[in-house]
GROMACS .gro file of C-alpha atoms in nm:
model
  467
    1MET     CA    1  -2.592  -1.376   0.562
    2ALA     CA    2  -2.267  -1.194   0.446
    3ASP     CA    3  -1.986  -1.384   0.257
    4ALA     CA    4  -1.864  -1.627   0.514
    5PRO     CA    5  -1.491  -1.629   0.455
    6LEU     CA    6  -1.461  -1.261   0.464
    7LEU     CA    7  -1.716  -1.037   0.610
    8THR     CA    8  -1.725  -1.194   0.936
    9ALA     CA    9  -1.796  -0.887   1.154
   10LEU     CA   10  -2.151  -0.860   0.942
   11GLN     CA   11  -2.261  -1.195   1.059
   12GLY     CA   12  -2.485  -1.088   1.339
   13GLY     CA   13  -2.232  -0.924   1.553
   14PRO     CA   14  -2.271  -0.608   1.762
   15ASP     CA   15  -2.429  -0.345   1.541
   16ARG     CA   16  -2.435   0.035   1.601
   17ALA     CA   17  -2.577   0.325   1.411
   18ASP     CA   18  -2.223   0.452   1.324
   19ALA     CA   19  -2.042   0.130   1.286
   20LEU     CA   20  -1.883   0.285   0.970
   21THR     CA   21  -1.859   0.661   0.892
   22VAL     CA   22  -1.724   0.775   0.546
   23ASP     CA   23  -1.681   1.142   0.486
   24GLY     CA   24  -1.927   1.256   0.743
   25ARG     CA   25  -2.209   0.984   0.656
   26SER     CA   26  -2.269   0.708   0.894
   27SER     CA   27  -2.423   0.360   0.858
   28SER     CA   28  -2.497   0.071   1.059
   29TYR     CA   29  -2.401  -0.281   0.940
   30GLU     CA   30  -2.767  -0.364   0.876
   31ASP     CA   31  -2.820  -0.064   0.644
   32LEU     CA   32  -2.478  -0.134   0.475
   33LEU     CA   33  -2.593  -0.510   0.415
   34GLY     CA   34  -2.918  -0.404   0.276
   35ALA     CA   35  -2.753  -0.170   0.045
   36ALA     CA   36  -2.471  -0.424  -0.061
   37GLY     CA   37  -2.775  -0.668  -0.125
   38ALA     CA   38  -2.911  -0.433  -0.378
   39VAL     CA   39  -2.592  -0.404  -0.538
   40ALA     CA   40  -2.558  -0.776  -0.540
   41ARG     CA   41  -2.889  -0.837  -0.708
   42LYS     CA   42  -2.797  -0.601  -0.966
   43VAL     CA   43  -2.449  -0.763  -1.060
   44ALA     CA   44  -2.548  -1.106  -0.985
   45GLY     CA   45  -2.418  -1.328  -1.280
   46ALA     CA   46  -2.195  -1.060  -1.440
   47PRO     CA   47  -1.829  -1.174  -1.500
   48ALA     CA   48  -1.712  -0.852  -1.306
   49PHE     CA   49  -1.829  -0.494  -1.259
   50ALA     CA   50  -1.660  -0.163  -1.199
   51VAL     CA   51  -1.728   0.125  -0.946
   52ARG     CA   52  -1.587   0.470  -0.937
   53ALA     CA   53  -1.424   0.425  -0.598
   54THR     CA   54  -1.502   0.758  -0.426
   55ALA     CA   55  -1.471   0.806  -0.061
   56SER     CA   56  -1.828   0.712  -0.012
   57LEU     CA   57  -2.079   0.473   0.161
   58GLU     CA   58  -2.180   0.388  -0.202
   59THR     CA   59  -1.798   0.244  -0.274
   60VAL     CA   60  -1.828   0.039   0.047
   61ALA     CA   61  -2.167  -0.094  -0.051
   62ALA     CA   62  -2.045  -0.187  -0.402
   63VAL     CA   63  -1.748  -0.379  -0.264
   64VAL     CA   64  -1.960  -0.562  -0.014
   65GLY     CA   65  -2.231  -0.634  -0.281
   66GLY     CA   66  -1.961  -0.785  -0.509
   67LEU     CA   67  -1.846  -1.006  -0.226
   68LEU     CA   68  -2.199  -1.115  -0.163
   69ALA     CA   69  -2.254  -1.215  -0.536
   70GLY     CA   70  -1.934  -1.343  -0.579
   71VAL     CA   71  -1.849  -1.116  -0.864
   72PRO     CA   72  -1.506  -0.955  -0.881
   73VAL     CA   73  -1.500  -0.575  -0.822
   74VAL     CA   74  -1.279  -0.357  -1.035
   75PRO     CA   75  -1.242  -0.015  -0.843
   76LEU     CA   76  -1.164   0.306  -1.057
   77ALA     CA   77  -0.989   0.592  -0.932
   78PRO     CA   78  -1.251   0.886  -0.918
   79ASP     CA   79  -0.997   1.119  -1.088
   80ALA     CA   80  -0.874   0.869  -1.364
   81GLY     CA   81  -0.858   1.012  -1.687
   82PRO     CA   82  -1.043   0.902  -1.992
   83ALA     CA   83  -0.766   0.703  -2.161
   84GLU     CA   84  -0.690   0.522  -1.824
   85SER     CA   85  -1.049   0.449  -1.746
   86GLU     CA   86  -1.102   0.324  -2.100
   87HIS     CA   87  -0.811   0.098  -2.078
   88ILE     CA   88  -0.930  -0.059  -1.724
   89LEU     CA   89  -1.271  -0.107  -1.850
   90ARG     CA   90  -1.158  -0.259  -2.183
   91ASP     CA   91  -0.892  -0.480  -2.024
   92SER     CA   92  -1.131  -0.611  -1.752
   93GLY     CA   93  -1.447  -0.643  -1.947
   94ALA     CA   94  -1.644  -0.464  -1.668
   95GLU     CA   95  -1.912  -0.219  -1.683
   96VAL     CA   96  -1.950   0.077  -1.430
   97VAL     CA   97  -2.225   0.015  -1.193
   98THR     CA   98  -2.390   0.296  -1.029
   99VAL     CA   99  -2.488   0.260  -0.646
  100ASP     CA  100  -2.775   0.419  -0.449
  101PHE     CA  101  -2.713   0.376  -0.092
  102ALA     CA  102  -3.082   0.431  -0.001
  103GLU     CA  103  -3.171   0.108  -0.197
  104ARG     CA  104  -3.219  -0.214   0.011
  105ALA     CA  105  -3.255  -0.575  -0.085
  106ASP     CA  106  -3.189  -0.903   0.072
  107PHE     CA  107  -2.933  -1.128  -0.092
  108THR     CA  108  -2.847  -1.465  -0.030
  109PRO     CA  109  -2.491  -1.561  -0.169
  110ALA     CA  110  -2.426  -1.863  -0.355
  111ALA     CA  111  -2.202  -2.129  -0.209
  112PRO     CA  112  -1.829  -1.997  -0.258
  113THR     CA  113  -1.624  -2.192  -0.526
  114PRO     CA  114  -1.367  -2.410  -0.345
  115ALA     CA  115  -1.029  -2.226  -0.319
  116PRO     CA  116  -0.699  -2.380  -0.472
  117ALA     CA  117  -0.506  -2.579  -0.214
  118SER     CA  118  -0.224  -2.335  -0.222
  119ALA     CA  119  -0.119  -1.995  -0.390
  120PRO     CA  120   0.048  -1.996  -0.718
  121ALA     CA  121   0.422  -2.068  -0.691
  122SER     CA  122   0.558  -2.109  -1.034
  123ALA     CA  123   0.506  -2.101  -1.392
  124SER     CA  124   0.387  -2.457  -1.396
  125ALA     CA  125   0.135  -2.358  -1.130
  126ASP     CA  126   0.022  -2.084  -1.335
  127ALA     CA  127  -0.047  -2.329  -1.623
  128ASP     CA  128  -0.258  -2.538  -1.403
  129ARG     CA  129  -0.459  -2.220  -1.268
  130ASP     CA  130  -0.517  -2.127  -1.647
  131ALA     CA  131  -0.734  -2.439  -1.683
  132ASP     CA  132  -0.992  -2.250  -1.480
  133PRO     CA  133  -1.260  -2.164  -1.726
  134SER     CA  134  -1.284  -1.810  -1.575
  135PRO     CA  135  -1.022  -1.556  -1.626
  136TYR     CA  136  -1.099  -1.402  -1.284
  137ARG     CA  137  -0.990  -1.717  -1.091
  138ASN     CA  138  -1.226  -1.679  -0.788
  139ALA     CA  139  -1.092  -1.310  -0.744
  140ALA     CA  140  -1.261  -1.067  -0.505
  141LEU     CA  141  -1.112  -0.776  -0.643
  142VAL     CA  142  -0.916  -0.686  -0.970
  143LEU     CA  143  -0.678  -0.397  -0.868
  144TYR     CA  144  -0.490  -0.214  -1.149
  145THR     CA  145  -0.116  -0.138  -1.092
  146SER     CA  146   0.027   0.195  -1.156
  147GLY     CA  147   0.149   0.101  -1.500
  148THR     CA  148   0.502   0.207  -1.450
  149THR     CA  149   0.633  -0.039  -1.708
  150GLY     CA  150   0.342  -0.008  -1.960
  151PRO     CA  151  -0.031  -0.016  -1.932
  152PRO     CA  152  -0.170  -0.112  -1.593
  153LYS     CA  153  -0.225  -0.467  -1.526
  154GLY     CA  154  -0.517  -0.606  -1.342
  155VAL     CA  155  -0.414  -0.793  -1.018
  156LEU     CA  156  -0.649  -1.097  -0.946
  157VAL     CA  157  -0.694  -1.072  -0.547
  158PRO     CA  158  -0.851  -1.384  -0.406
  159ARG     CA  159  -1.081  -1.345  -0.114
  160GLU     CA  160  -0.889  -1.630   0.073
  161ALA     CA  161  -0.576  -1.407   0.043
  162ILE     CA  162  -0.774  -1.103   0.183
  163ALA     CA  163  -0.891  -1.309   0.485
  164ALA     CA  164  -0.532  -1.458   0.543
  165ASP     CA  165  -0.385  -1.120   0.531
  166LEU     CA  166  -0.629  -0.946   0.753
  167ASP     CA  167  -0.619  -1.208   1.017
  168ALA     CA  168  -0.221  -1.197   1.036
  169LEU     CA  169  -0.244  -0.811   1.045
  170ALA     CA  170  -0.518  -0.810   1.345
  171GLN     CA  171  -0.263  -1.058   1.513
  172ALA     CA  172   0.039  -0.841   1.436
  173TRP     CA  173  -0.124  -0.510   1.554
  174GLN     CA  174  -0.368  -0.657   1.818
  175TRP     CA  175  -0.663  -0.519   1.606
  176THR     CA  176  -0.995  -0.591   1.766
  177ALA     CA  177  -1.368  -0.491   1.759
  178GLU     CA  178  -1.274  -0.263   2.042
  179ASP     CA  179  -1.082  -0.055   1.816
  180THR     CA  180  -1.180   0.255   1.611
  181LEU     CA  181  -0.988   0.273   1.301
  182VAL     CA  182  -0.926   0.614   1.130
  183HIS     CA  183  -0.795   0.692   0.780
  184GLY     CA  184  -0.851   0.910   0.480
  185LEU     CA  185  -0.707   0.691   0.207
  186PRO     CA  186  -0.822   0.630  -0.135
  187LEU     CA  187  -1.060   0.332  -0.184
  188PHE     CA  188  -0.910   0.201  -0.506
  189HIS     CA  189  -0.579   0.066  -0.344
  190VAL     CA  190  -0.504  -0.235  -0.097
  191HIS     CA  191  -0.409   0.034   0.170
  192GLY     CA  192  -0.744   0.230   0.195
  193LEU     CA  193  -0.988  -0.043   0.064
  194VAL     CA  194  -0.854  -0.392   0.180
  195LEU     CA  195  -0.681  -0.287   0.507
  196GLY     CA  196  -0.889   0.016   0.565
  197VAL     CA  197  -1.234  -0.100   0.488
  198LEU     CA  198  -1.249  -0.470   0.467
  199GLY     CA  199  -1.016  -0.496   0.771
  200ALA     CA  200  -1.275  -0.314   0.973
  201LEU     CA  201  -1.557  -0.540   0.837
  202ARG     CA  202  -1.375  -0.838   0.933
  203THR     CA  203  -1.239  -0.747   1.288
  204GLY     CA  204  -1.565  -0.554   1.371
  205SER     CA  205  -1.381  -0.242   1.471
  206ARG     CA  206  -1.566   0.098   1.415
  207LEU     CA  207  -1.435   0.268   1.084
  208VAL     CA  208  -1.411   0.651   1.040
  209HIS     CA  209  -1.275   0.750   0.695
  210THR     CA  210  -1.226   1.103   0.718
  211GLY     CA  211  -1.298   1.179   0.341
  212ARG     CA  212  -0.963   1.381   0.309
  213PRO     CA  213  -0.666   1.293   0.534
  214THR     CA  214  -0.601   1.640   0.692
  215PRO     CA  215  -0.436   1.664   1.030
  216GLN     CA  216  -0.730   1.839   1.162
  217ALA     CA  217  -0.967   1.560   1.061
  218TYR     CA  218  -0.728   1.291   1.210
  219ALA     CA  219  -0.712   1.497   1.524
  220ALA     CA  220  -1.098   1.519   1.557
  221ALA     CA  221  -1.174   1.154   1.480
  222GLY     CA  222  -1.079   1.021   1.826
  223GLY     CA  223  -0.946   0.681   1.700
  224SER     CA  224  -0.729   0.402   1.837
  225LEU     CA  225  -0.590   0.291   1.529
  226TYR     CA  226  -0.478   0.525   1.248
  227PHE     CA  227  -0.354   0.448   0.892
  228GLY     CA  228  -0.160   0.695   0.694
  229VAL     CA  229   0.090   0.724   0.412
  230PRO     CA  230   0.413   0.927   0.475
  231THR     CA  231   0.269   1.248   0.321
  232VAL     CA  232  -0.014   1.219   0.559
  233TRP     CA  233   0.241   1.171   0.856
  234HIS     CA  234   0.441   1.452   0.743
  235ARG     CA  235   0.151   1.690   0.750
  236VAL     CA  236   0.047   1.555   1.093
  237ALA     CA  237   0.405   1.612   1.237
  238ARG     CA  238   0.390   1.964   1.104
  239ASP     CA  239   0.070   2.043   1.280
  240GLU     CA  240   0.178   2.018   1.656
  241ALA     CA  241  -0.183   2.047   1.788
  242ALA     CA  242  -0.315   1.765   1.571
  243ALA     CA  243  -0.011   1.537   1.643
  244ARG     CA  244  -0.056   1.597   1.998
  245ALA     CA  245  -0.433   1.483   1.969
  246LEU     CA  246  -0.323   1.160   1.854
  247SER     CA  247  -0.142   1.097   2.193
  248GLY     CA  248  -0.438   0.885   2.310
  249ALA     CA  249  -0.449   0.632   2.005
  250ARG     CA  250  -0.315   0.295   2.048
  251LEU     CA  251  -0.127   0.246   1.717
  252LEU     CA  252  -0.021   0.467   1.427
  253VAL     CA  253   0.059   0.270   1.106
  254SER     CA  254   0.246   0.396   0.807
  255GLY     CA  255   0.259   0.232   0.461
  256SER     CA  256   0.260   0.250   0.082
  257ALA     CA  257   0.595   0.412   0.079
  258PRO     CA  258   0.913   0.446   0.303
  259LEU     CA  259   0.864   0.660   0.606
  260PRO     CA  260   1.130   0.938   0.625
  261THR     CA  261   1.333   0.889   0.947
  262PRO     CA  262   1.262   1.261   1.043
  263VAL     CA  263   0.895   1.214   1.027
  264PHE     CA  264   0.942   0.902   1.233
  265ARG     CA  265   1.123   1.093   1.498
  266ASP     CA  266   0.881   1.388   1.492
  267LEU     CA  267   0.579   1.169   1.527
  268HIS     CA  268   0.749   0.989   1.834
  269ALA     CA  269   0.845   1.323   1.981
  270LEU     CA  270   0.489   1.476   1.953
  271THR     CA  271   0.251   1.187   1.987
  272GLY     CA  272   0.477   0.952   2.223
  273HIS     CA  273   0.411   0.681   1.955
  274GLU     CA  274   0.677   0.496   1.739
  275PRO     CA  275   0.492   0.433   1.405
  276VAL     CA  276   0.439   0.096   1.287
  277GLU     CA  277   0.590   0.051   0.919
  278ARG     CA  278   0.477  -0.244   0.708
  279TYR     CA  279   0.554  -0.357   0.345
  280GLY     CA  280   0.331  -0.497   0.098
  281MET     CA  281   0.227  -0.468  -0.281
  282THR     CA  282  -0.091  -0.502  -0.481
  283GLU     CA  283   0.027  -0.852  -0.589
  284THR     CA  284   0.110  -0.984  -0.220
  285LEU     CA  285  -0.095  -0.774  -0.004
  286ILE     CA  286   0.084  -0.673   0.342
  287THR     CA  287   0.360  -0.952   0.398
  288ILE     CA  288   0.581  -0.789   0.662
  289SER     CA  289   0.520  -0.572   0.935
  290ALA     CA  290   0.633  -0.434   1.274
  291ARG     CA  291   0.439  -0.542   1.567
  292ALA     CA  292   0.202  -0.358   1.795
  293ALA     CA  293   0.398  -0.537   2.088
  294GLY     CA  294   0.777  -0.505   1.992
  295GLY     CA  295   1.032  -0.253   1.920
  296ARG     CA  296   1.017  -0.039   1.607
  297ARG     CA  297   1.298   0.168   1.438
  298PRO     CA  298   1.308   0.408   1.170
  299GLY     CA  299   1.348   0.251   0.825
  300ALA     CA  300   1.258  -0.082   0.917
  301VAL     CA  301   0.934  -0.277   0.811
  302GLY     CA  302   0.934  -0.539   1.073
  303THR     CA  303   0.936  -0.916   1.016
  304PRO     CA  304   0.726  -1.146   0.788
  305LEU     CA  305   0.380  -1.213   0.895
  306PRO     CA  306   0.266  -1.577   0.977
  307GLY     CA  307   0.281  -1.795   0.666
  308ILE     CA  308   0.493  -1.565   0.462
  309VAL     CA  309   0.858  -1.668   0.387
  310THR     CA  310   1.094  -1.442   0.249
  311ARG     CA  311   1.442  -1.468   0.094
  312ILE     CA  312   1.711  -1.232  -0.045
  313ALA     CA  313   1.833  -1.333  -0.389
  314GLU     CA  314   2.146  -1.242  -0.541
  315SER     CA  315   2.274  -1.082  -0.226
  316ALA     CA  316   2.570  -0.855  -0.234
  317ASP     CA  317   2.674  -0.627   0.056
  318GLY     CA  318   2.394  -0.749   0.236
  319ILE     CA  319   2.128  -0.628   0.001
  320GLY     CA  320   1.947  -0.795  -0.293
  321GLU     CA  321   1.593  -0.844  -0.452
  322LEU     CA  322   1.322  -0.953  -0.192
  323GLN     CA  323   1.141  -1.283  -0.304
  324MET     CA  324   0.851  -1.435  -0.100
  325GLN     CA  325   0.597  -1.721  -0.088
  326GLY     CA  326   0.288  -1.735   0.120
  327PRO     CA  327  -0.106  -1.724   0.131
  328THR     CA  328  -0.151  -1.359   0.058
  329LEU     CA  329  -0.019  -1.370  -0.297
  330PHE     CA  330  -0.232  -1.287  -0.593
  331ALA     CA  331  -0.386  -1.526  -0.846
  332GLY     CA  332  -0.218  -1.388  -1.138
  333TYR     CA  333  -0.237  -1.097  -1.388
  334LEU     CA  334  -0.584  -1.090  -1.563
  335GLY     CA  335  -0.542  -1.211  -1.924
  336ARG     CA  336  -0.149  -1.215  -1.904
  337PRO     CA  337  -0.028  -1.573  -1.830
  338GLU     CA  338   0.322  -1.464  -1.952
  339ALA     CA  339   0.349  -1.177  -1.716
  340THR     CA  340   0.240  -1.385  -1.436
  341ALA     CA  341   0.489  -1.660  -1.504
  342ALA     CA  342   0.766  -1.400  -1.547
  343SER     CA  343   0.680  -1.261  -1.194
  344TYR     CA  344   0.786  -1.591  -1.036
  345THR     CA  345   1.133  -1.746  -1.020
  346GLU     CA  346   1.190  -2.091  -1.163
  347ASP     CA  347   1.193  -2.231  -0.823
  348GLY     CA  348   0.848  -2.084  -0.725
  349TRP     CA  349   0.934  -1.756  -0.559
  350PHE     CA  350   0.752  -1.422  -0.616
  351ARG     CA  351   0.996  -1.154  -0.734
  352THR     CA  352   0.891  -0.836  -0.569
  353GLY     CA  353   1.135  -0.614  -0.762
  354ASP     CA  354   1.214  -0.447  -0.439
  355ILE     CA  355   1.588  -0.427  -0.293
  356ALA     CA  356   1.573  -0.534   0.068
  357ALA     CA  357   1.838  -0.620   0.353
  358VAL     CA  358   1.752  -0.831   0.664
  359ASP     CA  359   1.907  -0.770   0.985
  360GLU     CA  360   2.037  -1.045   1.228
  361ASP     CA  361   1.703  -1.025   1.425
  362GLY     CA  362   1.511  -1.102   1.109
  363THR     CA  363   1.409  -0.720   1.066
  364HIS     CA  364   1.374  -0.623   0.710
  365ARG     CA  365   1.457  -0.296   0.545
  366ILE     CA  366   1.342  -0.197   0.214
  367VAL     CA  367   1.606  -0.020   0.008
  368GLY     CA  368   1.389   0.059  -0.296
  369ARG     CA  369   1.279  -0.047  -0.632
  370ALA     CA  370   1.553  -0.248  -0.815
  371SER     CA  371   1.472  -0.052  -1.122
  372THR     CA  372   1.538   0.280  -0.964
  373ASP     CA  373   1.651   0.263  -0.633
  374LEU     CA  374   1.950   0.050  -0.639
  375ILE     CA  375   2.248   0.265  -0.773
  376LYS     CA  376   2.581   0.074  -0.878
  377SER     CA  377   2.835   0.341  -0.849
  378GLY     CA  378   3.208   0.272  -0.862
  379GLY     CA  379   3.175  -0.083  -0.764
  380TYR     CA  380   2.941   0.017  -0.476
  381ARG     CA  381   2.575  -0.071  -0.445
  382ILE     CA  382   2.397   0.223  -0.297
  383GLY     CA  383   2.039   0.224  -0.173
  384ALA     CA  384   1.857   0.550  -0.260
  385GLY     CA  385   1.645   0.536   0.050
  386GLU     CA  386   1.939   0.574   0.296
  387VAL     CA  387   2.060   0.880   0.095
  388GLU     CA  388   1.696   1.030   0.091
  389ASN     CA  389   1.689   0.996   0.463
  390ALA     CA  390   2.026   1.156   0.504
  391LEU     CA  391   1.905   1.455   0.296
  392LEU     CA  392   1.576   1.481   0.489
  393ASP     CA  393   1.773   1.501   0.802
  394HIS     CA  394   1.910   1.860   0.665
  395PRO     CA  395   1.669   2.114   0.856
  396ARG     CA  396   1.604   2.305   0.511
  397VAL     CA  397   1.512   1.999   0.311
  398ARG     CA  398   1.134   1.943   0.290
  399GLU     CA  399   1.155   1.657   0.020
  400ALA     CA  400   1.399   1.420  -0.143
  401ALA     CA  401   1.413   1.170  -0.434
  402VAL     CA  402   1.743   1.010  -0.533
  403VAL     CA  403   1.818   0.816  -0.846
  404GLY     CA  404   2.102   0.663  -1.036
  405ALA     CA  405   2.221   0.848  -1.358
  406PRO     CA  406   2.452   0.708  -1.625
  407HIS     CA  407   2.803   0.788  -1.567
  408ALA     CA  408   3.117   0.725  -1.799
  409ASP     CA  409   3.357   0.645  -1.528
  410LEU     CA  410   3.141   0.531  -1.231
  411GLY     CA  411   2.871   0.336  -1.410
  412GLN     CA  412   2.596   0.539  -1.233
  413GLU     CA  413   2.625   0.853  -1.015
  414VAL     CA  414   2.401   0.956  -0.726
  415VAL     CA  415   2.178   1.208  -0.833
  416ALA     CA  416   1.936   1.392  -0.579
  417TYR     CA  417   1.610   1.580  -0.653
  418VAL     CA  418   1.532   1.814  -0.373
  419VAL     CA  419   1.265   2.061  -0.240
  420ALA     CA  420   1.458   2.287  -0.008
  421ASP     CA  421   1.512   2.677   0.054
  422GLY     CA  422   1.827   2.851   0.156
  423VAL     CA  423   2.083   2.578   0.109
  424THR     CA  424   2.333   2.505  -0.175
  425ALA     CA  425   2.391   2.183  -0.368
  426ALA     CA  426   2.748   2.168  -0.222
  427GLU     CA  427   2.625   2.208   0.126
  428LEU     CA  428   2.379   1.913   0.081
  429THR     CA  429   2.650   1.702  -0.079
  430ASP     CA  430   2.883   1.770   0.217
  431PHE     CA  431   2.593   1.711   0.459
  432VAL     CA  432   2.534   1.359   0.327
  433ALA     CA  433   2.905   1.273   0.309
  434ALA     CA  434   2.933   1.349   0.670
  435ARG     CA  435   2.661   1.118   0.766
  436LEU     CA  436   2.714   0.827   0.517
  437SER     CA  437   3.010   0.689   0.328
  438VAL     CA  438   3.162   0.915   0.116
  439HIS     CA  439   3.092   0.724  -0.205
  440LYS     CA  440   2.697   0.763  -0.113
  441ARG     CA  441   2.709   1.136  -0.162
  442PRO     CA  442   2.504   1.310  -0.434
  443ARG     CA  443   2.746   1.399  -0.717
  444THR     CA  444   2.455   1.601  -0.861
  445VAL     CA  445   2.187   1.807  -0.676
  446ARG     CA  446   1.859   1.949  -0.871
  447PHE     CA  447   1.615   2.166  -0.690
  448LEU     CA  448   1.254   2.152  -0.755
  449ALA     CA  449   0.937   2.324  -0.633
  450GLU     CA  450   0.782   1.979  -0.570
  451LEU     CA  451   0.833   1.613  -0.634
  452PRO     CA  452   0.578   1.436  -0.864
  453ARG     CA  453   0.367   1.207  -0.642
  454ASN     CA  454   0.086   0.971  -0.708
  455ALA     CA  455  -0.254   0.955  -0.524
  456MET     CA  456  -0.087   0.766  -0.230
  457GLY     CA  457   0.175   1.029  -0.183
  458LYS     CA  458   0.465   0.807  -0.320
  459PRO     CA  459   0.717   0.994  -0.538
  460GLN     CA  460   0.711   0.903  -0.901
  461LYS     CA  461   1.061   0.895  -1.007
  462ARG     CA  462   0.997   0.815  -1.356
  463LEU     CA  463   0.835   1.160  -1.377
  464LEU     CA  464   1.125   1.351  -1.255
  465PRO     CA  465   1.276   1.583  -1.514
  466PRO     CA  466   1.580   1.484  -1.706
  467LEU     CA  467   1.904   1.628  -1.592
   0.00000   0.00000   0.00000
């Protein structure tokens, strides 16, 4: 029997030969459990193990096998360089396990370790949790952050947090076993792995992973529920035939980065669907989302999921740091109690580091990261995201990233990096000033051939060239 708290769809539910398809290869639940059982036997008793998380049935079997055995899985990006891989393996103490999907074995999971009564909420709670003799704290997954402020940290993701999150999302998105989920996202992040694989295995929806998230692959998949990141949706919106093929879907979901307003509008025009946007982090899983039954608007990520409580701290001009509590939060950073404690406020709220605003109806809007996307210029607080959306409204601008740069008089000035053709910096400055407040206009515009992005398509502002 599969892991009871999480993999409910694998427990004797309806099976089919193509219950999941990954990069053109299909499997039934029975075959998946057999392959996962072989992995579970191989890793049983290990403190943790790692897997090269390619878009493959082998990766799915490895993760399910870890859940069966109660052994934390450390997914490695398949394109991770030697230094990054060495750091993650050394930091986690995990060894890479190879998987042969043709192997089959039965495996009876041990009784799960009782979960803590509630998620950690403060440094004192961290101290209590540190009394657990295992550094992994009943984690199902150890997902490594991008390392923007130092070496990547291992985020301990409990199975109870995953179950709570997937159930809340199933309710919010009306996600059932009748759906066919389609996506082509990497299987080493929350979006592609937790939502895009474990979500299907919990709800019982058929899964089609396209291998690569091309517009043509999405159009051919015939799904009812689609997951994508803004880069994927931008490419779909530029392929009119592929976009119109998605008109028969039930729901398009975008995440991992803000969806530009022009892409939202283009998708709506071509598919008839207003995309659902949602917000989350590796440390929190998905905590805020628009609903399948409800209004959606560009730039808004919806309202908190059941059990999630949010607040805006140090609010000024209606925006401030987003902080939260709830059952989907992580169990800490592996081997870094000080970093775990520092991620919470003294009164027990998780500090997301993201700047947000909440509308009167409770709808949340994410302005950006506190470190890079809140610009303080001439006494004004400016969200980089709204300036980026204004720039992307220009017909000749394909990509835009906005940051604050030191300025002797203003404190910071608004600087825009854009990918565009046939337009001048002055024209773009005037274009923004005509749509937003004048003080939000870029004072410097830098033209690039492309923006640096990570595997999820999110712009990496720390990699932008200096002025």
